[in-house]
mmCIF file of C-alpha atoms in Angstrom:
data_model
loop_
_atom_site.group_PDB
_atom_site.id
_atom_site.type_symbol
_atom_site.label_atom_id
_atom_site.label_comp_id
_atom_site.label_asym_id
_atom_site.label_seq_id
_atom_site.Cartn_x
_atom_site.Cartn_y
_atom_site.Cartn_z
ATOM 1 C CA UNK A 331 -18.314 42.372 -6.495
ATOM 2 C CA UNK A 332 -18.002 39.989 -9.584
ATOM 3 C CA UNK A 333 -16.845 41.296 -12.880
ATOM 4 C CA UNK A 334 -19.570 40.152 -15.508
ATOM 5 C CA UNK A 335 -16.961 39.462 -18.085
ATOM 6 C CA UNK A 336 -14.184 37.381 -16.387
ATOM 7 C CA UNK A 337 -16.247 36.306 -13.857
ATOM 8 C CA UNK A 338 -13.354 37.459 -10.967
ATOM 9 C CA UNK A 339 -14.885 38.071 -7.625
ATOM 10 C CA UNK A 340 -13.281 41.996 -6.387
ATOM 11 C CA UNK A 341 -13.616 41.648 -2.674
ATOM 12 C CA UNK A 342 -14.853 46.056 -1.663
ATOM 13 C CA UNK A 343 -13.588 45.421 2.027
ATOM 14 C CA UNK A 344 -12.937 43.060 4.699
ATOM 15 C CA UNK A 345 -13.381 46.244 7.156
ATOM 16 C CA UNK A 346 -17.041 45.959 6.990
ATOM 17 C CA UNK A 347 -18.305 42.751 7.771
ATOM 18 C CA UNK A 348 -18.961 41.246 11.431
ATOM 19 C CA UNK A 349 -20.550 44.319 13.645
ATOM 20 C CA UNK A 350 -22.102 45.233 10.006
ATOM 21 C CA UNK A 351 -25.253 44.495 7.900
ATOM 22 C CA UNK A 352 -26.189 45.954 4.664
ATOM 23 C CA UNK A 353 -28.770 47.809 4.275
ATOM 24 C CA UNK A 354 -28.445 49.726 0.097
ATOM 25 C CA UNK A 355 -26.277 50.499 -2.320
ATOM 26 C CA UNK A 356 -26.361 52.306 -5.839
ATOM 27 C CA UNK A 357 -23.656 53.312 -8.532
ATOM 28 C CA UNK A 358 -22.716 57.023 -8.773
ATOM 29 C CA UNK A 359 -21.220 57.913 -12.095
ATOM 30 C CA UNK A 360 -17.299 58.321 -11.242
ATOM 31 C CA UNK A 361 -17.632 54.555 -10.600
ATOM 32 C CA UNK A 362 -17.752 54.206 -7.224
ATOM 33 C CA UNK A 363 -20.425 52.152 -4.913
ATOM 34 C CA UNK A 364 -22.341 54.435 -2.227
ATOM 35 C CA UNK A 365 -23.527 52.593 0.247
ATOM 36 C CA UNK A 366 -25.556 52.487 3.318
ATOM 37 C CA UNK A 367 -24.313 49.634 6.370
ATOM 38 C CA UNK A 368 -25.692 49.315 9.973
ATOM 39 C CA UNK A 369 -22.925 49.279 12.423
ATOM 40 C CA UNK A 370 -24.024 47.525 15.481
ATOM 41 C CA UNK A 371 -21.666 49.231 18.232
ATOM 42 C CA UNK A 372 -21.595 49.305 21.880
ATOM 43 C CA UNK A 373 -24.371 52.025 22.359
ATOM 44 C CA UNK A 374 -26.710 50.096 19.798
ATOM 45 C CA UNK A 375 -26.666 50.335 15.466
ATOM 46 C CA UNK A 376 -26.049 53.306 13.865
ATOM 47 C CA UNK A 377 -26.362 53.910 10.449
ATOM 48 C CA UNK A 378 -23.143 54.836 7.952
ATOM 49 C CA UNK A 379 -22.829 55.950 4.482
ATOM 50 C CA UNK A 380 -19.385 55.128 2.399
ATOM 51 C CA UNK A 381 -18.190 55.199 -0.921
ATOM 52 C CA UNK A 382 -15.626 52.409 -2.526
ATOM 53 C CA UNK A 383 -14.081 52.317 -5.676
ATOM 54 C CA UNK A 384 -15.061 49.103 -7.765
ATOM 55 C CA UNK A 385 -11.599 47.819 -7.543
ATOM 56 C CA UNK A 386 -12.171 47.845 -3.276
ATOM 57 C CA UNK A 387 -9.623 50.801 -2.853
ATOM 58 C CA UNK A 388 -10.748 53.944 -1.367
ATOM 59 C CA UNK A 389 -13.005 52.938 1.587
ATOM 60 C CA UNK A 390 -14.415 56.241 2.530
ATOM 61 C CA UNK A 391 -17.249 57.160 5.353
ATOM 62 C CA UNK A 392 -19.184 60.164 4.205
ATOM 63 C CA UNK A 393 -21.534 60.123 7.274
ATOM 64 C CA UNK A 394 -22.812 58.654 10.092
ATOM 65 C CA UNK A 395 -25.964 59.152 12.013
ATOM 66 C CA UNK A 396 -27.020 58.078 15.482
ATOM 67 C CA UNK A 397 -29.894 55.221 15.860
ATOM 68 C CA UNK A 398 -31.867 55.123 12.713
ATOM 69 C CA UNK A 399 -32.553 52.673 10.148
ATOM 70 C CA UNK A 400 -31.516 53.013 6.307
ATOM 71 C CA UNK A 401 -33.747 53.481 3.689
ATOM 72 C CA UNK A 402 -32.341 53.764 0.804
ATOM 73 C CA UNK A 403 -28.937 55.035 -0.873
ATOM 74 C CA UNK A 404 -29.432 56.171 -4.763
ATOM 75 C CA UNK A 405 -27.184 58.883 -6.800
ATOM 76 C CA UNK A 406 -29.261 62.413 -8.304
ATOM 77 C CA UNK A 407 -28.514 62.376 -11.554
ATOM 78 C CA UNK A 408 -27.082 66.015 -13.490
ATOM 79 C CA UNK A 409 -25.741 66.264 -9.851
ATOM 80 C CA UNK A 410 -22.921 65.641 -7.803
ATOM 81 C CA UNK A 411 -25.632 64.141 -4.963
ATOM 82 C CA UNK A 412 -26.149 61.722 -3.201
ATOM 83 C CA UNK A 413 -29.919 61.101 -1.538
ATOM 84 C CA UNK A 414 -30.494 59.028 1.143
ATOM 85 C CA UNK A 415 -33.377 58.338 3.913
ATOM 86 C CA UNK A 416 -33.078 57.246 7.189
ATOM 87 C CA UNK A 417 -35.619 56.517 9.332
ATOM 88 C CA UNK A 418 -35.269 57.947 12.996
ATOM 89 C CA UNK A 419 -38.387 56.007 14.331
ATOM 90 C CA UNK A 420 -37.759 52.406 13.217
ATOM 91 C CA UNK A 421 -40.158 51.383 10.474
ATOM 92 C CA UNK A 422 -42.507 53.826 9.819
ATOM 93 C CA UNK A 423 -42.554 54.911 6.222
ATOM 94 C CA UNK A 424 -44.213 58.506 7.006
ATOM 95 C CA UNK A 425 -41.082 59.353 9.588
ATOM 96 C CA UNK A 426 -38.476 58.818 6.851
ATOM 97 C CA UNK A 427 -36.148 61.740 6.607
ATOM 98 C CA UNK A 428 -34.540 62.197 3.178
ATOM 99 C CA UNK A 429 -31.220 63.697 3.143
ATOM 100 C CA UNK A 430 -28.650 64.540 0.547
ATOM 101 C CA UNK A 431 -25.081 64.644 0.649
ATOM 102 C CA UNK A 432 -21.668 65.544 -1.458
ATOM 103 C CA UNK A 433 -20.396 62.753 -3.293
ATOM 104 C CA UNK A 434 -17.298 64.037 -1.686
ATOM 105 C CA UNK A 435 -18.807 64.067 1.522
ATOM 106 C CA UNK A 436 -20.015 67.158 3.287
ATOM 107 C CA UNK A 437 -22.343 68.298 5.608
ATOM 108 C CA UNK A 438 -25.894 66.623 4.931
ATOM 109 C CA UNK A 439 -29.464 68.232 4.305
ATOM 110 C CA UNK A 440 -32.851 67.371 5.256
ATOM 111 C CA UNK A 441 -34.528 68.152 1.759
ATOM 112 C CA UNK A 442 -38.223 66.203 2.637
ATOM 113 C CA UNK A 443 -39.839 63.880 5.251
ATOM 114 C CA UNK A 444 -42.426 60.524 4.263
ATOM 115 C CA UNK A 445 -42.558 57.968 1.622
ATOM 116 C CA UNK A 446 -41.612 54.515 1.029
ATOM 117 C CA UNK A 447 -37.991 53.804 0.010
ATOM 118 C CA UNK A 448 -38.085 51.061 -2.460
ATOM 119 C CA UNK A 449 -40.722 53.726 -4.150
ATOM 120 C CA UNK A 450 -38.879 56.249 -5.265
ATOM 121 C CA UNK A 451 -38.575 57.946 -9.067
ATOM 122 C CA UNK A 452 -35.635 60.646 -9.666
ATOM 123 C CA UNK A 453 -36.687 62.497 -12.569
ATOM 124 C CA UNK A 454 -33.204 62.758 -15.491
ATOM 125 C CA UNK A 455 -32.147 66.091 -14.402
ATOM 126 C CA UNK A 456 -32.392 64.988 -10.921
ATOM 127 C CA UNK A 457 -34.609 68.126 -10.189
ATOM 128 C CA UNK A 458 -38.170 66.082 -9.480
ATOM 129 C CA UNK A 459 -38.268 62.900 -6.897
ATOM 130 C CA UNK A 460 -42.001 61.137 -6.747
ATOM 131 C CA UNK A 461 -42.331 59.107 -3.984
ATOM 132 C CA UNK A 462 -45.225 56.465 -2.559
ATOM 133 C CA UNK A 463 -45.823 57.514 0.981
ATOM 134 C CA UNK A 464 -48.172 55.689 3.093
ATOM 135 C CA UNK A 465 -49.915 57.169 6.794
ATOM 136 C CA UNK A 466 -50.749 54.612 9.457
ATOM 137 C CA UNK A 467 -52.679 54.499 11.826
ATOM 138 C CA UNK A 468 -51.086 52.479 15.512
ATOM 139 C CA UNK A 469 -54.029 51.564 17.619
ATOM 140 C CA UNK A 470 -54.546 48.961 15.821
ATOM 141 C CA UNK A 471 -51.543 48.754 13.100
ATOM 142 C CA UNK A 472 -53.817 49.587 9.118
ATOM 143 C CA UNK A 473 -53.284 51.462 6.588
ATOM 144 C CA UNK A 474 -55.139 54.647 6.130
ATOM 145 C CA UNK A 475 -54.037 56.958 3.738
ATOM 146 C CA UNK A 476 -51.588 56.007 0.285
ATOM 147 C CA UNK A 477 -50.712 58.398 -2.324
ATOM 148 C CA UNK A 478 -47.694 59.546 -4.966
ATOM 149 C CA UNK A 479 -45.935 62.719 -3.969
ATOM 150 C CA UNK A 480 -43.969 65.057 -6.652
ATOM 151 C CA UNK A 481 -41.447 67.120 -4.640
ATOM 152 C CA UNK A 482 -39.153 69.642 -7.072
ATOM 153 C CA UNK A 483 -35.984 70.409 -5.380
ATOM 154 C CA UNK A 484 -34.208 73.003 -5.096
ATOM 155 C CA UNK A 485 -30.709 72.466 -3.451
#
């Protein structure tokens, strides 16, 4: 990380580089980075969530799934959430399973399935997400269907 006013590059963690790749990241409001990293293991990449303080101290995993692909990582706001998608079929926005989690880390929840990552809205209280989900067709690869979703949560 670089501090805007001194310019001093804060190096988060020399743990997570090599076997990992980058995938999203987002603020939460206690200061901390959340962020989402493909770990490329022995039985294939697996996706991992962790939090860091600014400062690089406090390396924490909050969870780890098995062979999907991150999405995106973003914090709910009025909420001590985290939401973040995952897709369990590679790259097909309409599979994307969007889960939220403690900021302290707990046990996740599936709370809705579709949409497009970089296309999501989280209303102020953190109550409404829209999201831009697209349906494919395979055989051949177009587009057939686009539209904005308005989910209300209730967690």
């Amino acid at each position: 990380m670089i501090d805007l006013e001194s310019g001093e590059r804060v190096l988060i963690s020399d743990e997570l580089w090599g076997s990992y790749a980058f995938d999203a990241l987002d603020w939460l409001p206690d200061g901390r980075l959340a962020y989402g990293v493909m770990h490329q293991g022995e039985q294939g990449a697996s996706p991992q969530l962790w939090t860091v303080q600014a400062d690089g101290s406090d390396l924490t995993l909050l969870w780890e799934g098995k062979l999907e692909r991150f999405g995106s990582v973003t914090w709910i706001p009025g909420t001590g959430l985290i939401l973040f998608s995952v897709d369990p079929g590679g790259y097909a926005d309409e599979n994307l399973s969007y889960r939220v989690i403690s900021m302290e880390g707990a046990t996740d929840k599936e709370i809705m399935v579709g949409g497009n990552p970089a296309s999501i809205s989280i209303s102020h209280d953190g109550r409404q997400i829209l999201r831009y989900v697209t349906r494919f067709s395979y055989d051949p690869l177009r587009l057939v269907g686009e539209e904005f979703v308005l989910t209300t949560l209730d967690y």
